[in-house]
Amino acid sequence: MARLELNGNTVAPGVGVGAVFVAMTTTTANIPIRRIAPKDAAGAWELLDLARSRALKRLEMIQATTARELGLQDAAIYAAQAAVLQDPEATSELRAWIQDDLLAPESAIQALLNKFGTLFEKLEGGDMKSWAADLTDPWNLVLRELLHEGLEHAKSDELGNLVLVAEELTPILVVSYPREKVCAILCSRGGRYSHGAVLARSFGIPTITGLPQIEEKVLSGERCIVFGDTGRVLIGATVAETEDSLTLAADRNHVREVMIAGAKEAGRTADGTPVKIRVNIESPRDLDLFDIEMVNGVGLFRTEFVYMERPSFPSVQDQVEIYARVLERFPTKTVVFRTLDVGADKQLRYFKTPVEANPALGWRGLRLSLQWPDLFYMQLQALHACRHLGKVNVMLPMVTTLDEVRRAKKMLEAIAGEGELGIRFGVMIEVPAAAMALADIVEEVDFISVGTNDLVQYLFAVDRDNSWVADLYQPYHPAHLRVLRFIARTCIAADKPVTVCGEMAGQAAGAFFLAGCGYTGLSMSPLFVPEIKALLRQVDIGVLRSSAAAAAQADNATEAYAILEETVAAAWQKVSESVEKHNT
Ligand code: PEP
Ligand code: MG
């Protein structure tokens, strides 16, 4: 095995030691047509049939879970999908493509999907389009089963861990493999703030992107060490290097365990200045994965995922049940429900938005809600109905103008009554125009939360999912830092609470900067809570204020980050000392 050392961009920290598994993409467009020898035809058909059985089993499981969690009506779609896989006409066509035309199993499925594509292209209308998805989705599942055939073989006997290697870091890649089997992810492409990256971080999987053609350079089964903190990848490592890395990973885990043990203490700086630490979640299920005592509630519930994982729009009652499951875990703490933020890369399969040349600049978030008032009204009704269950906070995504905020508030008032909303009403600041109009917007709301992931995208005019311009996506650039300081100052002057729920809040340098600017709350993936709390406890607010001011005055992102990192490194030193004390 050849030794190969590579350097890429860090996306999620940590050390991963395991065996490479090259995951093929599940988008059929990228699968080359493959032919087989006549003698292999019978085996190829068996392979396809086996993958289909596995897909059917999977659908059965999803159906059972959906029935349990969401009800029989929603689960019915999966029974229909199972029927699609058993369609006799499709079966005989697939058999003919394999046995007569000698197509490999994945190419035969591709032929079937192409046939559906041509058929549905000629049909008009939203219903037809969603019908097409119902026909193609189950076969895509079979395809995935086929392509993941090698999964079991890829597991190294010794290490039992997979280093997933793929061309692009997509959300589907991250969720397609069992979390406990994946110890690291390596990709050619993928922005650090893409949704795939956000997921990888929240799953705690060390991840590196910016490794060109990595999927062609490595082979499944090769031993690999991934250093998520520095972006270094070692393939074909020696036994000694592997052992050292395993020790490093164990040490990191140990430090983490000590930090978790101290994470129930209230968030504060060394001098006792409080910093509220909340979590970002996508589903009530996320709350089972960590100790909720560590946090002051939920700072961002991305409710669109509730809509995305269902086969159709949730009713008001469906939503009340889901929101109630979060509120019952936090009866006395703040829970911030962000209203539907679909559009761009977050799509609902049952609600097709028009094809747009610039989707990130188009019909998404609040814009879509205001144009579909029925949909928005239902969500506001559901959230308002939950007001007695806890501290319900409603937050609007992708706000651009004051007028939009007023229109949304009017809708809430139509439900709740003027001047008595019964729930707290806030907005996300993600668009530079809204940041500049904040002095007016802040008068209409109870709280502000900054979405730095999108704010950077719109401030620098760089698509957060486009790795070609990833270099220009610079959260630590002084231009962004100055906007963040401006937002904090404006909210403080208006005496309105201001927090951050973008990824920066879960990064040590980001958390230090934000606390130093006067942000009173940080919301992040649960994974980062112990570390951020432990680090904040080591440093006085005065130090954070000075380093935040200095970073904002720097010349460029590298300089600004270095200023913040100096304080972070000092805080880490103190954490390490206390871990050592804990050990003795
Ligand atoms: C953000 O933009 O910072 C944010 C928190 O929202 P999302 O990542 O879901 O767009
Ligand atoms: Mg956003």
mmCIF file of N, CA, C and O and ligand atoms in Angstrom, residues 195 300 302 304 338 341 346 364 397-398 428-430 450-455 457-458 464 501-502, ligand 2:
data_model
loop_
_atom_site.group_PDB
_atom_site.id
_atom_site.type_symbol
_atom_site.label_atom_id
_atom_site.label_comp_id
_atom_site.label_asym_id
_atom_site.label_seq_id
_atom_site.Cartn_x
_atom_site.Cartn_y
_atom_site.Cartn_z
ATOM 1 N N HIS A 195 -24.608 22.672 4.076
ATOM 2 C CA HIS A 195 -25.450 21.911 5.010
ATOM 3 C C HIS A 195 -24.864 20.535 5.307
ATOM 4 O O HIS A 195 -25.057 20.001 6.394
ATOM 5 N N LEU A 300 -32.166 27.472 18.246
ATOM 6 C CA LEU A 300 -32.589 27.376 16.846
ATOM 7 C C LEU A 300 -33.149 25.980 16.577
ATOM 8 O O LEU A 300 -32.408 24.997 16.588
ATOM 9 N N ARG A 302 -34.604 24.231 13.590
ATOM 10 C CA ARG A 302 -34.810 24.425 12.144
ATOM 11 C C ARG A 302 -36.050 23.632 11.739
ATOM 12 O O ARG A 302 -35.956 22.485 11.311
ATOM 13 N N GLU A 304 -37.885 23.457 9.306
ATOM 14 C CA GLU A 304 -38.079 22.947 7.937
ATOM 15 C C GLU A 304 -37.769 21.459 7.835
ATOM 16 O O GLU A 304 -38.309 20.762 6.978
ATOM 17 N N ARG A 338 -37.661 28.429 14.550
ATOM 18 C CA ARG A 338 -37.521 29.214 13.333
ATOM 19 C C ARG A 338 -38.602 28.767 12.350
ATOM 20 O O ARG A 338 -38.769 27.561 12.131
ATOM 21 N N ASP A 341 -37.846 27.487 6.625
ATOM 22 C CA ASP A 341 -36.771 28.121 5.842
ATOM 23 C C ASP A 341 -36.414 27.210 4.673
ATOM 24 O O ASP A 341 -35.308 26.676 4.592
ATOM 25 N N LYS A 346 -32.621 23.602 0.322
ATOM 26 C CA LYS A 346 -33.530 22.838 1.185
ATOM 27 C C LYS A 346 -34.903 22.813 0.527
ATOM 28 O O LYS A 346 -35.605 23.818 0.515
ATOM 29 N N ARG A 364 -36.985 32.008 -0.922
ATOM 30 C CA ARG A 364 -36.683 31.138 0.217
ATOM 31 C C ARG A 364 -37.086 31.829 1.519
ATOM 32 O O ARG A 364 -37.336 33.033 1.556
ATOM 33 N N PRO A 397 -36.818 33.566 9.411
ATOM 34 C CA PRO A 397 -35.536 33.451 8.697
ATOM 35 C C PRO A 397 -35.493 34.336 7.458
ATOM 36 O O PRO A 397 -36.529 34.665 6.891
ATOM 37 N N MET A 398 -34.306 34.698 7.056
ATOM 38 C CA MET A 398 -34.107 35.356 5.758
ATOM 39 C C MET A 398 -34.888 36.673 5.635
ATOM 40 O O MET A 398 -35.459 36.984 4.600
ATOM 41 N N MET A 428 -34.181 36.621 12.429
ATOM 42 C CA MET A 428 -32.781 36.303 12.184
ATOM 43 C C MET A 428 -32.202 37.423 11.340
ATOM 44 O O MET A 428 -32.863 37.911 10.420
ATOM 45 N N ILE A 429 -30.987 37.809 11.638
ATOM 46 C CA ILE A 429 -30.305 38.758 10.762
ATOM 47 C C ILE A 429 -29.296 37.944 9.955
ATOM 48 O O ILE A 429 -28.324 37.411 10.492
ATOM 49 N N GLU A 430 -29.599 37.815 8.665
ATOM 50 C CA GLU A 430 -28.765 37.010 7.763
ATOM 51 C C GLU A 430 -28.480 37.757 6.469
ATOM 52 O O GLU A 430 -27.683 37.311 5.655
ATOM 53 N N VAL A 450 -28.488 36.188 15.124
ATOM 54 C CA VAL A 450 -27.742 36.385 13.880
ATOM 55 C C VAL A 450 -27.392 35.025 13.267
ATOM 56 O O VAL A 450 -26.815 34.164 13.945
ATOM 57 N N GLY A 451 -27.735 34.868 12.002
ATOM 58 C CA GLY A 451 -27.381 33.641 11.268
ATOM 59 C C GLY A 451 -26.114 33.940 10.475
ATOM 60 O O GLY A 451 -26.174 34.390 9.331
ATOM 61 N N THR A 452 -24.979 33.689 11.083
ATOM 62 C CA THR A 452 -23.722 34.069 10.424
ATOM 63 C C THR A 452 -23.455 33.237 9.165
ATOM 64 O O THR A 452 -22.766 33.702 8.257
ATOM 65 N N ASN A 453 -24.014 32.027 9.103
ATOM 66 C CA ASN A 453 -23.749 31.192 7.914
ATOM 67 C C ASN A 453 -24.226 31.893 6.654
ATOM 68 O O ASN A 453 -23.532 31.947 5.637
ATOM 69 N N ASP A 454 -25.452 32.422 6.740
ATOM 70 C CA ASP A 454 -25.982 33.132 5.574
ATOM 71 C C ASP A 454 -25.467 34.557 5.506
ATOM 72 O O ASP A 454 -25.268 35.092 4.412
ATOM 73 N N LEU A 455 -25.262 35.176 6.657
ATOM 74 C CA LEU A 455 -24.790 36.569 6.626
ATOM 75 C C LEU A 455 -23.468 36.657 5.859
ATOM 76 O O LEU A 455 -23.273 37.566 5.051
ATOM 77 N N GLN A 457 -22.451 34.550 3.572
ATOM 78 C CA GLN A 457 -22.777 34.269 2.165
ATOM 79 C C GLN A 457 -23.231 35.538 1.439
ATOM 80 O O GLN A 457 -22.776 35.842 0.334
ATOM 81 N N TYR A 458 -24.131 36.293 2.090
ATOM 82 C CA TYR A 458 -24.698 37.461 1.403
ATOM 83 C C TYR A 458 -23.792 38.684 1.491
ATOM 84 O O TYR A 458 -23.788 39.520 0.604
ATOM 85 N N ARG A 464 -22.538 29.695 -0.183
ATOM 86 C CA ARG A 464 -21.927 28.911 0.908
ATOM 87 C C ARG A 464 -21.718 27.442 0.535
ATOM 88 O O ARG A 464 -20.978 26.733 1.201
ATOM 89 N N CYS A 501 -26.778 32.191 16.164
ATOM 90 C CA CYS A 501 -27.043 30.754 16.022
ATOM 91 C C CYS A 501 -26.332 30.167 14.799
ATOM 92 O O CYS A 501 -26.546 29.012 14.454
ATOM 93 N N GLY A 502 -25.480 30.951 14.140
ATOM 94 C CA GLY A 502 -24.691 30.410 13.025
ATOM 95 C C GLY A 502 -23.523 29.588 13.573
ATOM 96 O O GLY A 502 -23.256 29.587 14.784
HETATM 97 MG MG MG B 2 -29.579 30.758 7.447
#
